[in-house]
PDB file of C-alpha atoms and ligand atoms in Angstrom:
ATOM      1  CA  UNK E   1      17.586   7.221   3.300  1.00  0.00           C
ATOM      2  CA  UNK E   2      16.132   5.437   6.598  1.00  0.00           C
ATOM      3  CA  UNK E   3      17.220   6.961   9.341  1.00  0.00           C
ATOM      4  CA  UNK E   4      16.080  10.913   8.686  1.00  0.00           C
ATOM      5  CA  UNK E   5      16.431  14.202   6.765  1.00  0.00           C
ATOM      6  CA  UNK E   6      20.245  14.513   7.037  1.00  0.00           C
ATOM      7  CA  UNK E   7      21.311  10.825   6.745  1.00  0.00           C
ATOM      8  CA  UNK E   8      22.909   9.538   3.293  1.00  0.00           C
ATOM      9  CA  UNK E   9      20.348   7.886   0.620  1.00  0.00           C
ATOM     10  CA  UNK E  10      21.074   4.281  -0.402  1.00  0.00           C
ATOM     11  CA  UNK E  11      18.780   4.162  -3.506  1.00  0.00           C
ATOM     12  CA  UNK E  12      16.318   1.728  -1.941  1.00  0.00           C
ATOM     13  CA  UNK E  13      12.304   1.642  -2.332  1.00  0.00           C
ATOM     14  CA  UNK E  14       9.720   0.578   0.397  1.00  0.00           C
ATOM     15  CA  UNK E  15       6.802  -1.091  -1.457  1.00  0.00           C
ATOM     16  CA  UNK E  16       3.557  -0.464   1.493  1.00  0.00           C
ATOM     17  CA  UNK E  17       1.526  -3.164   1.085  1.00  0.00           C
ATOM     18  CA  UNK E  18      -1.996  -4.059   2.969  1.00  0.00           C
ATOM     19  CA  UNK E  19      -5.462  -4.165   2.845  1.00  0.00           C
ATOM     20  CA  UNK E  20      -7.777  -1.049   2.578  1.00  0.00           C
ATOM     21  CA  UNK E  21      -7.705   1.563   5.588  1.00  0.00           C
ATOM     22  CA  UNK E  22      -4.246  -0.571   7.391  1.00  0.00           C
ATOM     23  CA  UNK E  23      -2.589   3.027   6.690  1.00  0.00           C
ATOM     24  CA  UNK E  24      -0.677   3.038   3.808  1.00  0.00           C
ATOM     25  CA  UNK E  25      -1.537   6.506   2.696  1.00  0.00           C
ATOM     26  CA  UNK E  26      -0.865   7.978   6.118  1.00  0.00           C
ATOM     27  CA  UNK E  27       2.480   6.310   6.332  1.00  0.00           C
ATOM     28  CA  UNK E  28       3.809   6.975   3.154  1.00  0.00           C
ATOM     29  CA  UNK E  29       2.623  10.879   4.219  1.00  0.00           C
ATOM     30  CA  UNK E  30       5.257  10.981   6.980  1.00  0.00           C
ATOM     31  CA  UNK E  31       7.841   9.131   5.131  1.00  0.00           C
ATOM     32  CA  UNK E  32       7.743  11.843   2.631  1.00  0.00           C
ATOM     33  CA  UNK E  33       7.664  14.565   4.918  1.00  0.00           C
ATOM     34  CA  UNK E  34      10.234  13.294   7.660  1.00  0.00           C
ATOM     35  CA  UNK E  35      12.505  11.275   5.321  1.00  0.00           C
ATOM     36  CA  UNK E  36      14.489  11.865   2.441  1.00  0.00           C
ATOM     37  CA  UNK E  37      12.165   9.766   0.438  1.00  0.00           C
ATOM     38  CA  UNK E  38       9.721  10.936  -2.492  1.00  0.00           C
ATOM     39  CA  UNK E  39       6.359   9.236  -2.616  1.00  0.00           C
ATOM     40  CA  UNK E  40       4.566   7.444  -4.946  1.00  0.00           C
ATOM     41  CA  UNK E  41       0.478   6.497  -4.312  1.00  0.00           C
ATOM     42  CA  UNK E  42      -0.693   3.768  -6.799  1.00  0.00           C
ATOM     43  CA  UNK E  43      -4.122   4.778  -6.940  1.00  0.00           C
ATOM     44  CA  UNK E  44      -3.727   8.500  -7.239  1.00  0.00           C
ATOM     45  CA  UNK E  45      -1.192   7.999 -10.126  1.00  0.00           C
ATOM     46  CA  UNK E  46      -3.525   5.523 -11.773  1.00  0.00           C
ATOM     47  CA  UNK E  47      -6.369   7.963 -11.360  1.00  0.00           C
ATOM     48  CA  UNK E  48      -4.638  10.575 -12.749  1.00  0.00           C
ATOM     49  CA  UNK E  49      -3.197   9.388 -16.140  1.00  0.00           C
ATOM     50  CA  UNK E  50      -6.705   7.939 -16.590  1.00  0.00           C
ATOM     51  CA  UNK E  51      -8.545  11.357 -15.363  1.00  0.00           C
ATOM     52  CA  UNK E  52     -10.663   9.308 -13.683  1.00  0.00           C
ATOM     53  CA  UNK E  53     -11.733   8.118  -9.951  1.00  0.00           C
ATOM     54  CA  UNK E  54     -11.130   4.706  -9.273  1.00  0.00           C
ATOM     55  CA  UNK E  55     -14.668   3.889  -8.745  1.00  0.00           C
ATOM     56  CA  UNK E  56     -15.205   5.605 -11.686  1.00  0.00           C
ATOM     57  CA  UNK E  57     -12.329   3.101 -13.349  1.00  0.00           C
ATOM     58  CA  UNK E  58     -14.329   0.068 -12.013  1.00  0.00           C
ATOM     59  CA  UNK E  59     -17.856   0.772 -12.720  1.00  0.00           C
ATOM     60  CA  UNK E  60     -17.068   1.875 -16.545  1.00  0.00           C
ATOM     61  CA  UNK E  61     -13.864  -0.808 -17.669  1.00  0.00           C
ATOM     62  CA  UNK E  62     -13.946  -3.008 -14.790  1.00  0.00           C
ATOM     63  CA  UNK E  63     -11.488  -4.629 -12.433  1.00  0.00           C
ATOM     64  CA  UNK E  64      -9.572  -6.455 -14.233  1.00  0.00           C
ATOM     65  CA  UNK E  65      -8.099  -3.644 -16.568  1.00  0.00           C
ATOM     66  CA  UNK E  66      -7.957  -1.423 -13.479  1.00  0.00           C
ATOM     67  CA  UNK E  67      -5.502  -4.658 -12.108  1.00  0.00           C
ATOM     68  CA  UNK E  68      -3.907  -4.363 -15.232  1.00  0.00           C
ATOM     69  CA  UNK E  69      -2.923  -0.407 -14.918  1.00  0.00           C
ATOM     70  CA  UNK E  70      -1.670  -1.840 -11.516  1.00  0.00           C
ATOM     71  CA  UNK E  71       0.740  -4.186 -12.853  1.00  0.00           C
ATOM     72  CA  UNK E  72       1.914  -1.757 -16.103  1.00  0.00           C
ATOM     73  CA  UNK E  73       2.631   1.171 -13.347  1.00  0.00           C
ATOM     74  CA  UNK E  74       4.455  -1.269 -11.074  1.00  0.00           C
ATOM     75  CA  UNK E  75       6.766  -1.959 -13.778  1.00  0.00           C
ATOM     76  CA  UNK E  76       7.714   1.350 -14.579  1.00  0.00           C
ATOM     77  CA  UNK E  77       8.569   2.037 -10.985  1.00  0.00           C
ATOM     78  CA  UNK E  78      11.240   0.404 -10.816  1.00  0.00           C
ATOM     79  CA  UNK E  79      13.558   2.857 -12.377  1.00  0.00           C
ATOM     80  CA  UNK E  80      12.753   5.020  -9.290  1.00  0.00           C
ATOM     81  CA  UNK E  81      15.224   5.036  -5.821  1.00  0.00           C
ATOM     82  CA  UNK E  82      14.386   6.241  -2.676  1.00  0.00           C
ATOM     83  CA  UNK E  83      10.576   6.409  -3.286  1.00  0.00           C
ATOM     84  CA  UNK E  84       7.981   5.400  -0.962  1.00  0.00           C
ATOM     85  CA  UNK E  85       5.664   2.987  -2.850  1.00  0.00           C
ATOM     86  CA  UNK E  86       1.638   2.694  -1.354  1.00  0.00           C
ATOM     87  CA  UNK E  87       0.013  -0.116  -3.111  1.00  0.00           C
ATOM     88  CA  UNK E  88      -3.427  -0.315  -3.596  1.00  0.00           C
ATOM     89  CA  UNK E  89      -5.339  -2.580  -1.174  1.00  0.00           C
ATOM     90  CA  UNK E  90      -5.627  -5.108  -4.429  1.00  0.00           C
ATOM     91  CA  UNK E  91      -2.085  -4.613  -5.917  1.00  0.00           C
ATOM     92  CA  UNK E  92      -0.698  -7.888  -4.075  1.00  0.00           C
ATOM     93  CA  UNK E  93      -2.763 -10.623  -4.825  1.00  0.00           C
ATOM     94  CA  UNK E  94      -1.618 -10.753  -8.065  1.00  0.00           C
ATOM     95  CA  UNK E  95       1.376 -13.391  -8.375  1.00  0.00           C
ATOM     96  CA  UNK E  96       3.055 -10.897 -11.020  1.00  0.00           C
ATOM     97  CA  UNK E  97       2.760  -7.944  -8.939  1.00  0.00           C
ATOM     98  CA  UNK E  98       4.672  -9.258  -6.274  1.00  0.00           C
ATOM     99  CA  UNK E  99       7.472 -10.138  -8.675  1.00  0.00           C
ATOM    100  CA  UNK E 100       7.672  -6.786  -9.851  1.00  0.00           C
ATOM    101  CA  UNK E 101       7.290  -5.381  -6.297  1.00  0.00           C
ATOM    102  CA  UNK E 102      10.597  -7.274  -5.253  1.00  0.00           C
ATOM    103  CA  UNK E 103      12.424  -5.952  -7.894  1.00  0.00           C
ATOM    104  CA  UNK E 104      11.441  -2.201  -6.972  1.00  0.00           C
ATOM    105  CA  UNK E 105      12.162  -2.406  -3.024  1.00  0.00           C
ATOM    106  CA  UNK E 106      11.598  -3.958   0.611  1.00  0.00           C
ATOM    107  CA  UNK E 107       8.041  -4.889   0.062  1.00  0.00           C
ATOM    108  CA  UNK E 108       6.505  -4.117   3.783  1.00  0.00           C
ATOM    109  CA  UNK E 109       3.248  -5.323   4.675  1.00  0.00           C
ATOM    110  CA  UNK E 110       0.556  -2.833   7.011  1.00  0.00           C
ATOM    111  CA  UNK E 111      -1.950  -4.532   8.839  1.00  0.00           C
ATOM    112  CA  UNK E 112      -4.929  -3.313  11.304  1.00  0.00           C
ATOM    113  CA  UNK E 113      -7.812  -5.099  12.997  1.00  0.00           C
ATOM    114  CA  UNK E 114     -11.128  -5.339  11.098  1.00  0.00           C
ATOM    115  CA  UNK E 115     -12.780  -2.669  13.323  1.00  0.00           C
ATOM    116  CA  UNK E 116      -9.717  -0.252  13.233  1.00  0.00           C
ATOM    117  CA  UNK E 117      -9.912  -0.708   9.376  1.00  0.00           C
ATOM    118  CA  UNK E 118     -13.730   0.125   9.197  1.00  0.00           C
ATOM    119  CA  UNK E 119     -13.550   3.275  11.482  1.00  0.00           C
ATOM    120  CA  UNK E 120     -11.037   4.081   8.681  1.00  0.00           C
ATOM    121  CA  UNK E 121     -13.094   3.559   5.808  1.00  0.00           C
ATOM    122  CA  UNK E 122     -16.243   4.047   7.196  1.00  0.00           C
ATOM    123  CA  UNK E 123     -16.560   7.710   5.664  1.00  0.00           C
ATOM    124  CA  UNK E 124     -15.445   7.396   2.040  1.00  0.00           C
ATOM    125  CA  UNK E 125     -16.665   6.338  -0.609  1.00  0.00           C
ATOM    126  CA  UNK E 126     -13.746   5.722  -3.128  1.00  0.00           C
ATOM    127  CA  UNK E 127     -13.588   1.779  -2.616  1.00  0.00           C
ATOM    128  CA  UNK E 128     -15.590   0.122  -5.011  1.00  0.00           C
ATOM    129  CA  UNK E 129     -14.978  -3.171  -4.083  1.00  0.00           C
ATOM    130  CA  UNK E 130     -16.402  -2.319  -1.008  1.00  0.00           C
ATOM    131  CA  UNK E 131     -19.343  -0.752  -2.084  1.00  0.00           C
ATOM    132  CA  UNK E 132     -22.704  -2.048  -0.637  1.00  0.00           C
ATOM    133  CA  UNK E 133     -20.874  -4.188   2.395  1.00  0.00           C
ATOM    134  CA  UNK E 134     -19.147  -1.532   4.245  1.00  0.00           C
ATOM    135  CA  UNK E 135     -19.291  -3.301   7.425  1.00  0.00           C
ATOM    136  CA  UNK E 136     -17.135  -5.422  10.095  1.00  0.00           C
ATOM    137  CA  UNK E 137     -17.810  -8.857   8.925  1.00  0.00           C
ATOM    138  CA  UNK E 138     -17.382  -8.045   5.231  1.00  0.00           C
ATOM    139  CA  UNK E 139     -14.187  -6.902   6.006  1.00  0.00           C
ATOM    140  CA  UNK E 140     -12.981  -9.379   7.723  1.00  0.00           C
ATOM    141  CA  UNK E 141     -13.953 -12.064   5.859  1.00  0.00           C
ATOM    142  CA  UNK E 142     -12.405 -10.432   2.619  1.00  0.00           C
ATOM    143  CA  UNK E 143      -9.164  -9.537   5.067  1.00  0.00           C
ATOM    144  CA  UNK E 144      -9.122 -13.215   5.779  1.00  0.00           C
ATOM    145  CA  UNK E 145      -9.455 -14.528   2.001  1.00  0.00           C
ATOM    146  CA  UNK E 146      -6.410 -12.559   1.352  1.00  0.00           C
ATOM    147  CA  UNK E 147      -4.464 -12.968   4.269  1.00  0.00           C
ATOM    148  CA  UNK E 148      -2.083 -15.528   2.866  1.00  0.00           C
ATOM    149  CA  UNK E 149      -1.106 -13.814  -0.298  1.00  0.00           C
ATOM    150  CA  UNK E 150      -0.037 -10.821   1.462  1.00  0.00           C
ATOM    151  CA  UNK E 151       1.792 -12.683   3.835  1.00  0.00           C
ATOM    152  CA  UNK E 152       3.499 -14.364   1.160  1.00  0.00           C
ATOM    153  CA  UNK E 153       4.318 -11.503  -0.407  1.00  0.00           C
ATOM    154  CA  UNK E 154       5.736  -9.364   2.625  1.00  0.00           C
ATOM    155  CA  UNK E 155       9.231  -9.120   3.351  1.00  0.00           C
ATOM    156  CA  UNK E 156       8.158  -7.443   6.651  1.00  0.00           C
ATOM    157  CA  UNK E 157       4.719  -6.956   8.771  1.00  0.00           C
ATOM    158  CA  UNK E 158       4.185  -4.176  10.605  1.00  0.00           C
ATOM    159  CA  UNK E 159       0.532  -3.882  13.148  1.00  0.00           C
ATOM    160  CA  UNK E 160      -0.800  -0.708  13.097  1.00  0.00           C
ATOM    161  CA  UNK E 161      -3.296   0.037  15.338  1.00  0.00           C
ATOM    162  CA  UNK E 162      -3.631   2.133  18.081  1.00  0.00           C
ATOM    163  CA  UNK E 163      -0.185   3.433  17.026  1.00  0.00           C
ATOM    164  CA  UNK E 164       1.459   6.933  16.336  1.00  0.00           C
ATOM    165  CA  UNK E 165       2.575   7.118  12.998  1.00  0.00           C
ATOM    166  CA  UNK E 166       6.135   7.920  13.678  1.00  0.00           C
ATOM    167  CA  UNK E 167       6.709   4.857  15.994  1.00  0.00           C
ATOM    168  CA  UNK E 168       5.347   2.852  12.710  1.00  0.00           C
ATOM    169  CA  UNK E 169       7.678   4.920  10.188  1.00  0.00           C
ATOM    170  CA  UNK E 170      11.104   3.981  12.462  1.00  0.00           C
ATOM    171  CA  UNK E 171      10.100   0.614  13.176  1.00  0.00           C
ATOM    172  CA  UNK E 172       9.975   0.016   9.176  1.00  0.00           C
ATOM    173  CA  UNK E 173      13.135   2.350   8.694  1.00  0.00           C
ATOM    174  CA  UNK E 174      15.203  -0.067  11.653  1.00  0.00           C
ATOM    175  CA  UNK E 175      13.809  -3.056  10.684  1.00  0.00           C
ATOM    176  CA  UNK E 176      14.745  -2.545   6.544  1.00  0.00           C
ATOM    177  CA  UNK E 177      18.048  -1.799   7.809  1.00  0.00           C
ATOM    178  CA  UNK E 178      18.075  -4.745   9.558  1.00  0.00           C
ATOM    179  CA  UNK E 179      17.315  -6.651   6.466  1.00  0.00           C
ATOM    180  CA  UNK E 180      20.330  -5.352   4.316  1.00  0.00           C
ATOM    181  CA  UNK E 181      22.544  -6.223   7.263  1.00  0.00           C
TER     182      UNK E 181
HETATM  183  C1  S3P L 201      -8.530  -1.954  -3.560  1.00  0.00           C
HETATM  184  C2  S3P L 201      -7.981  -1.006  -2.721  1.00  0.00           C
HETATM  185  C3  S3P L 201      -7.939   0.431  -3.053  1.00  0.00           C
HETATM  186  C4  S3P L 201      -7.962   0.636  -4.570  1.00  0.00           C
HETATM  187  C5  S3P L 201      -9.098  -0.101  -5.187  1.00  0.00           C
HETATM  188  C6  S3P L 201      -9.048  -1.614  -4.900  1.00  0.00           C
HETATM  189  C7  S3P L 201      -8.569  -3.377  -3.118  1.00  0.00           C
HETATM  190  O1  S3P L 201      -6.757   1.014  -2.518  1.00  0.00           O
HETATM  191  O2  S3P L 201      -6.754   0.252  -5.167  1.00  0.00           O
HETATM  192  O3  S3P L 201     -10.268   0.464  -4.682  1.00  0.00           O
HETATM  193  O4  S3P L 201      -8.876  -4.260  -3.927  1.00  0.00           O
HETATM  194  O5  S3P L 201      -8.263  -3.633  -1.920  1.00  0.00           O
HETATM  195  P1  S3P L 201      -6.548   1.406  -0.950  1.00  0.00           P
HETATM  196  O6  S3P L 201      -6.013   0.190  -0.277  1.00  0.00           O
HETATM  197  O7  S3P L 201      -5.543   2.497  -1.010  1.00  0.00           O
HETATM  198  O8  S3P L 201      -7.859   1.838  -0.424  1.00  0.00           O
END
């Protein structure tokens, strides 16, 4: 499934892990349309069953059963193959998610400088939790709070900024490969 359109499948996920605007969306994008791999978005799935936004999820149950949802979807992934996997920015800290993450693939970790991720973000509104401190330093002090437990949950790390998307997409695809050999 890594290498492009016309190569054999092997019936293995790639979990995209990362913090908010790192490029998980975007990535997963290519993957689906320059790989024989279907896609998956967390948050989009999660705001559809609940026909709801996300903020939307947050401001009227909360986090913790929007975590929850998270955890209950990530499950039920795993009797996918060769699906592209984009986490919400959240979906890793929890110690259960990443259990369930290495069960449904290669769990690859996106990140991106604090300013790359705010030119990113800067024009939407969909992230509650960073509603009210859209800014540089918020961001990278929240970045920083969670750095270790994505670390700890990547199998790989991947930079992404100032980057085409493509060079990104093969350096994942070689370097999974790499992995299983
Ligand atoms: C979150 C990231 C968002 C979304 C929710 C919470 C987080 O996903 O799941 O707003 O806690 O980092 P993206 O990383 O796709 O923006």
């Amino acid at each position: 499934m890594l290498s492009g359109k016309d190569e054999e499948e092997t019936g293995m996920n790639i979990v995209l892990i990362g913090f908010m605007g790192t490029g998980k969306s975007t990535i997963s994008e290519y993957f689906r349309n320059n790989y024989r791999l279907d896609v998956v978005e967390m948050d989009q799935e999660i705001a559809d069953r609940e026909g709801m936004s996300i903020p939307d999820i947050f401001s009227t149950y909360g986090e913790e059963y929007f975590r929850n949802l998270e955890t209950r979807l990530l499950v039920e992934l795993q009797s996918k193959d060769n699906v592209v996997i984009s986490c919400g920015g959240g979906a890793a800290l929890r110690p259960q998610n990443v259990v369930e993450m290495k069960k449904n693939g290669k769990v690859v970790l996106l990140t991106a400088a604090p300013e790359t991720v705010y030119q990113r973000v800067k024009d939407s509104d969909d992230r509650p939790v960073l509603k009210g401190r859209k800014n540089v330093e918020y961001i990278s002090e929240l970045m920083e709070k969670r750095r270790e437990k994505y670390e700890a949950a990547a199998d790989i790390v991947v930079q992404t900024d100032n980057r085409d998307v493509g060079d990104i997409c093969r350096e994942i695809a070689d370097r999974i490969k790499e992995l299983g050999e």
